[in-house]
Coordinates of C-alpha atoms in Angstrom, one line a residue:
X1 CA 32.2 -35.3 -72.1
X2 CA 28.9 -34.4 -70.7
X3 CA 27.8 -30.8 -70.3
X4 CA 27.9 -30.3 -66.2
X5 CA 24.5 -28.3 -65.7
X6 CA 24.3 -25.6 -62.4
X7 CA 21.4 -25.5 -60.3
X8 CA 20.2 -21.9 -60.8
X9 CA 19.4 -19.8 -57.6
X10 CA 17.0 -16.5 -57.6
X11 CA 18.8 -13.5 -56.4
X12 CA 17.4 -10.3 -55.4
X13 CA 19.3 -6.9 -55.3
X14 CA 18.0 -3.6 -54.5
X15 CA 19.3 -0.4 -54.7
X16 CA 20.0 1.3 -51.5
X17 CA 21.0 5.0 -53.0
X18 CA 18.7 7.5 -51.3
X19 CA 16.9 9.0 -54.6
X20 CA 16.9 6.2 -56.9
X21 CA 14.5 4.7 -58.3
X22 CA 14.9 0.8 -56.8
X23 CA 15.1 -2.0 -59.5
X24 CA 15.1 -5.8 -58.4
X25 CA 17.3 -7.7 -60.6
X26 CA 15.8 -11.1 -61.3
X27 CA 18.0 -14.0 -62.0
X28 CA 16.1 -17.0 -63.4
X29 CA 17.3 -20.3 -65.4
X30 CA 17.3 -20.0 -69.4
X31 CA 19.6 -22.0 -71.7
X32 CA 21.9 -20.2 -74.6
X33 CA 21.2 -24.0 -76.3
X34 CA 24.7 -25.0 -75.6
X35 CA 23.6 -26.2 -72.1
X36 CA 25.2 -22.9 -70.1
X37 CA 23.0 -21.4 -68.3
X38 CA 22.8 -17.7 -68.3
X39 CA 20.3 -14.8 -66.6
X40 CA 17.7 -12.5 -67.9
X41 CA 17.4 -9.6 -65.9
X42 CA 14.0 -7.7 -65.7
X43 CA 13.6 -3.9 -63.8
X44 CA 10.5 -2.5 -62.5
X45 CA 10.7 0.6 -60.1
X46 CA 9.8 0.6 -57.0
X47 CA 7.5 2.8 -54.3
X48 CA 9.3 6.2 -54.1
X49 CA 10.0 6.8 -50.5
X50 CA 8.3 9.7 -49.0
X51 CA 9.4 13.3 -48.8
X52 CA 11.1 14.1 -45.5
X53 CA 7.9 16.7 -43.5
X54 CA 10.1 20.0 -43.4
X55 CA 6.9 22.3 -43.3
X56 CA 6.5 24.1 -39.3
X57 CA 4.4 22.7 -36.9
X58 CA 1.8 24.6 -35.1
X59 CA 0.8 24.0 -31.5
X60 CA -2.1 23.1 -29.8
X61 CA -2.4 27.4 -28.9
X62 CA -2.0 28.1 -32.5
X63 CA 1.7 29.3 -32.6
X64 CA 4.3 28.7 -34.7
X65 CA 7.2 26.3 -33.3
X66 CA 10.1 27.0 -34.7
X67 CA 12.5 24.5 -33.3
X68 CA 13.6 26.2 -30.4
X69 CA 11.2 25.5 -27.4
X70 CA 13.3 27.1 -24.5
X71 CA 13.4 30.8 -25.3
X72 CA 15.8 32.1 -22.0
X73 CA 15.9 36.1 -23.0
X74 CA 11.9 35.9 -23.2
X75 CA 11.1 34.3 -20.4
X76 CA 13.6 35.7 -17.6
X77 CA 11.5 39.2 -18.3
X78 CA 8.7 37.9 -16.2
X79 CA 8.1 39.4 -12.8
X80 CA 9.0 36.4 -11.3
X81 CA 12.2 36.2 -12.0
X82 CA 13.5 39.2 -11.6
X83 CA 16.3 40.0 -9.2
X84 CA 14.6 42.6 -6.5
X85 CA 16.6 45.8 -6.0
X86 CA 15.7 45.8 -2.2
X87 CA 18.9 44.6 -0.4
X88 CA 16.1 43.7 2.6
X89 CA 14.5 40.8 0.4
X90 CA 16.0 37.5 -0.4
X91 CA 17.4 37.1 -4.0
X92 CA 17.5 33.8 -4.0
X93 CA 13.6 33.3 -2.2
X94 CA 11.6 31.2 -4.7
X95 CA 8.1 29.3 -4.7
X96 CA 8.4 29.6 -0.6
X97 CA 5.0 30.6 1.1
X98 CA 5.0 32.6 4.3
X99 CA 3.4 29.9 5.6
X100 CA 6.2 27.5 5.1
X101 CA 8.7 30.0 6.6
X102 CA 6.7 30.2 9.8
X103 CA 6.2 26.3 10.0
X104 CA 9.8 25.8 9.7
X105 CA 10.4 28.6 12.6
X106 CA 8.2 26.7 14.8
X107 CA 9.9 23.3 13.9
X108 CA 13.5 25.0 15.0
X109 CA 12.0 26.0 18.7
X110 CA 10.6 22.5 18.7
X111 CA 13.9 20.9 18.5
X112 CA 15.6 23.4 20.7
X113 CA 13.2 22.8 23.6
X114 CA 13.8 19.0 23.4
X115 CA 17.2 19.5 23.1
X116 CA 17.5 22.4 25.9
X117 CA 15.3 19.5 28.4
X118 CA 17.7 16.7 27.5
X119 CA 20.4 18.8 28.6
X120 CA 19.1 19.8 31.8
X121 CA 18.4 15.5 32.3
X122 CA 22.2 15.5 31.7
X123 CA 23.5 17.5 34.5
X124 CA 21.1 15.9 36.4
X125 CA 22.3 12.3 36.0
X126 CA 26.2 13.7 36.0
X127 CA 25.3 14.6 39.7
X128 CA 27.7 13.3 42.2
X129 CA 24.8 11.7 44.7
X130 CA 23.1 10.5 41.2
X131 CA 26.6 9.1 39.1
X132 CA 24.6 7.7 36.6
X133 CA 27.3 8.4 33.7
X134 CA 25.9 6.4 30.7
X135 CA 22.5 7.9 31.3
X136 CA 24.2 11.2 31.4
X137 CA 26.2 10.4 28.2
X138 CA 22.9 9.3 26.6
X139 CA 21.2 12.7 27.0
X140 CA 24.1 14.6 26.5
X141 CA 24.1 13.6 23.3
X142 CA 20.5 13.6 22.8
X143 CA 20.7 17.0 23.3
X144 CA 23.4 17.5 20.8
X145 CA 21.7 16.1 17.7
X146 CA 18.4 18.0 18.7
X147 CA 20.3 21.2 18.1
X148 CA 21.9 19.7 14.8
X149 CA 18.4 19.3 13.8
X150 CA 17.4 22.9 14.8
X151 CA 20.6 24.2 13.0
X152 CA 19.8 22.2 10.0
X153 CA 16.6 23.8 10.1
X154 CA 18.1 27.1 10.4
X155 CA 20.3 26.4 7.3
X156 CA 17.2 25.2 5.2
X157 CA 15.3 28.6 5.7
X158 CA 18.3 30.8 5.1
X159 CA 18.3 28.6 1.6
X160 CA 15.1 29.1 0.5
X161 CA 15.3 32.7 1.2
X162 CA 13.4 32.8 4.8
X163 CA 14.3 34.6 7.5
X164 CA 14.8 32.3 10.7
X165 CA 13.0 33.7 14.0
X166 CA 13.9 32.4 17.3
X167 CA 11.6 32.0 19.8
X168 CA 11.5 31.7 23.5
X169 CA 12.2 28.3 25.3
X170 CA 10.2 27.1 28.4
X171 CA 11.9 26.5 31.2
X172 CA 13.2 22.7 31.7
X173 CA 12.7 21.1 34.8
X174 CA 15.9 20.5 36.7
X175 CA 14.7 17.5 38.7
X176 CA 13.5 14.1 37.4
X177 CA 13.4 11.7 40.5
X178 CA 9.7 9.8 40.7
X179 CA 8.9 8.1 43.9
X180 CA 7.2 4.9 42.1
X181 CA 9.3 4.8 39.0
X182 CA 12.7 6.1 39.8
X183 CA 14.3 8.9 37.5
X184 CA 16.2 6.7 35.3
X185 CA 12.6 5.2 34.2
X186 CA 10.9 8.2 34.8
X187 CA 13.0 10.3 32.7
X188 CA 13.5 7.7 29.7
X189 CA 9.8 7.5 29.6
X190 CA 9.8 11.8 29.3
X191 CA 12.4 11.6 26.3
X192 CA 10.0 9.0 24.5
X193 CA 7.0 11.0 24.6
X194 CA 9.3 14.2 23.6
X195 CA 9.9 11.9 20.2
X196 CA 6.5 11.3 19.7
X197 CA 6.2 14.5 20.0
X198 CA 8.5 16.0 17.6
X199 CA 7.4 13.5 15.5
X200 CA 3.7 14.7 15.2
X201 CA 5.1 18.3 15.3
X202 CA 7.7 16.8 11.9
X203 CA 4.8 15.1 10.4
X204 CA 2.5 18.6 10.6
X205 CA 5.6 20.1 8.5
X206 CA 5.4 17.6 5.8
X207 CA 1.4 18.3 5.6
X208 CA 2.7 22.2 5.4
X209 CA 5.0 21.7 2.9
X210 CA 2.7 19.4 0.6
X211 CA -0.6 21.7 1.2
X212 CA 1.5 24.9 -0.3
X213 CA 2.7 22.4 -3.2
X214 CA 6.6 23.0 -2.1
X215 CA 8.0 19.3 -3.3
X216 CA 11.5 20.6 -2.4
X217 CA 10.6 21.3 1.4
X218 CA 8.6 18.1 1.5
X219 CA 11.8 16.3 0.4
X220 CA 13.6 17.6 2.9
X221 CA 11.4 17.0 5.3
X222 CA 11.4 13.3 4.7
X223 CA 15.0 13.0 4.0
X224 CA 16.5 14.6 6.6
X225 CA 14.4 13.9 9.5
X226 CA 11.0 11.3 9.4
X227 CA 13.5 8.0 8.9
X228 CA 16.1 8.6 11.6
X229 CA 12.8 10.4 13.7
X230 CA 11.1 6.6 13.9
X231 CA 14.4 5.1 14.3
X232 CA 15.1 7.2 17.7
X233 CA 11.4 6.5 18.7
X234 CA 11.9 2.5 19.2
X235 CA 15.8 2.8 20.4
X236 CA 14.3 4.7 23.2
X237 CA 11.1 2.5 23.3
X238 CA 13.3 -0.2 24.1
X239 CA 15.5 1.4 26.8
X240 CA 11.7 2.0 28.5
X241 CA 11.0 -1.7 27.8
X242 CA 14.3 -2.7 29.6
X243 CA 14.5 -0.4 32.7
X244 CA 10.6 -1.4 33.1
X245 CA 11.4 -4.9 33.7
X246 CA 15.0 -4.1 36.1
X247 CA 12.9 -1.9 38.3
X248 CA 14.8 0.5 40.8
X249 CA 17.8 -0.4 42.1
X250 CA 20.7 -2.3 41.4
X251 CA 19.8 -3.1 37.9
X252 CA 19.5 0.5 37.0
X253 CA 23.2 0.7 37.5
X254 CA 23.8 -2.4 34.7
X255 CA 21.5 -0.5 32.3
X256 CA 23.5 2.5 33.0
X257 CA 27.0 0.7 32.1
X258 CA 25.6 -1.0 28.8
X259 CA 24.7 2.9 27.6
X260 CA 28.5 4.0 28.5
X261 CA 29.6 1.1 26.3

């Protein structure tokens, strides 16, 4: 019967043990001369892997790093962060200029004089010879979210360790009726240029907070007040748009129902 020859096939094994030396194991076609194949294996070593670096690394300053970076019971010894002994300063006051405190002061009186003239525009159009509920609604609650915004204001400074200062409101005008316009127009046009107002007044607190490098107050700034500040602006924009083009009269009354809807 015919010797049945195999096709040989190179194979490669290295070793994978951390620390050994490596040795490829060859498998090539020889003949014993009674036609079986068999292998001859050959061993070389291979490149020794490098050493793992365990020596310290020195800084760019020239000190030793050890490993640990963030040294807590070192650092909390510096002056400025240490708890003050005064009970008449804020312990929890950090990074927070003067100037910021007195920007967001002035900020809280800006949003407590729009709200205190919206109110007054709301007992004037929940007169009984005016009746003009939804406008009264409207700037009822105008007024309302003004002095949210002041008290969120309020909150702000007594979290940063500020100490909030009211100060004194001007006088709102109690009437609001305009021969050529009528007070429904002439008053919606009044709350529009208030939020342009507070908006500038808004936008000079960002430029505070970003000018004494506070990130945290700018934040806020933009968070809580710029995006629902532009939004307000065009609702009302609108309303000025739409009692432009009803005029006095009759049509001032439809306005005034879509606004209690």
């Amino acid at each position: 019967m015919a010797a049945t020859f195999l096709s040989p096939v190179p194979a490669f094994s290295l070793a994978a043990k951390q620390g050994d030396t490596a040795r490829v194991l060859i498998t090539s076609p020889t003949s014993d001369g009674h036609g079986i194949s068999c292998s001859s294996v050959s061993a070389f070593p291979s490149a020794s892997r490098k050493k793992r670096n365990t020596s310290l690394v020195v800084s760019a300053t020239g000190e030793t790093l050890t490993g640990v970076v963030f040294q807590p019971f070192e650092e909390v010894k510096k002056e400025v962060f240490v708890v003050p002994n005064s009970p008449q300063v804020s312990f929890a006051r950090q990074y927070f200029v003067d100037e910021c405190e007195a920007a967001i002061n002035e900020q809280i009186n800006v949003e407590y004089t729009a709200s205190y003239v919206y109110h007054a525009m709301f007992a004037y159009f929940d007169r009984d010879n005016i009746a003009l509920k939804g406008l009264a609604k409207f700037f009822k609650e105008s007024s309302e979210e003004e002095r949210e915004h002041a008290e969120k204001l309020m909150e702000y400074q007594n979290i940063r360790g500020g100490k909030v200062v009211l100060h004194s409101i001007l006088t709102s005008p109690s009437e609001f009726e305009h021969v050529e316009k009528g007070d429904a127009l002439y008053a919606m046009e009044l709350a529009l240029s208030l939020e342009k107002l507070t908006n500038e007044k808004l936008l000079s607190l960002h430029k505070v907070a970003d000018e004494n490098n506070d990130p945290q107050m700018a934040d806020f700034v933009e968070g809580e007040f710029l995006t629902e500040q532009v939004e307000s602006i065009k609702k009302i924009a609108e309303y000025v748009a739409q009692l432009r083009m009803v005029g006095k009269g009759h049509g001032v009354w439809h306005f005034d129902q879509m606004l209690l809807n």
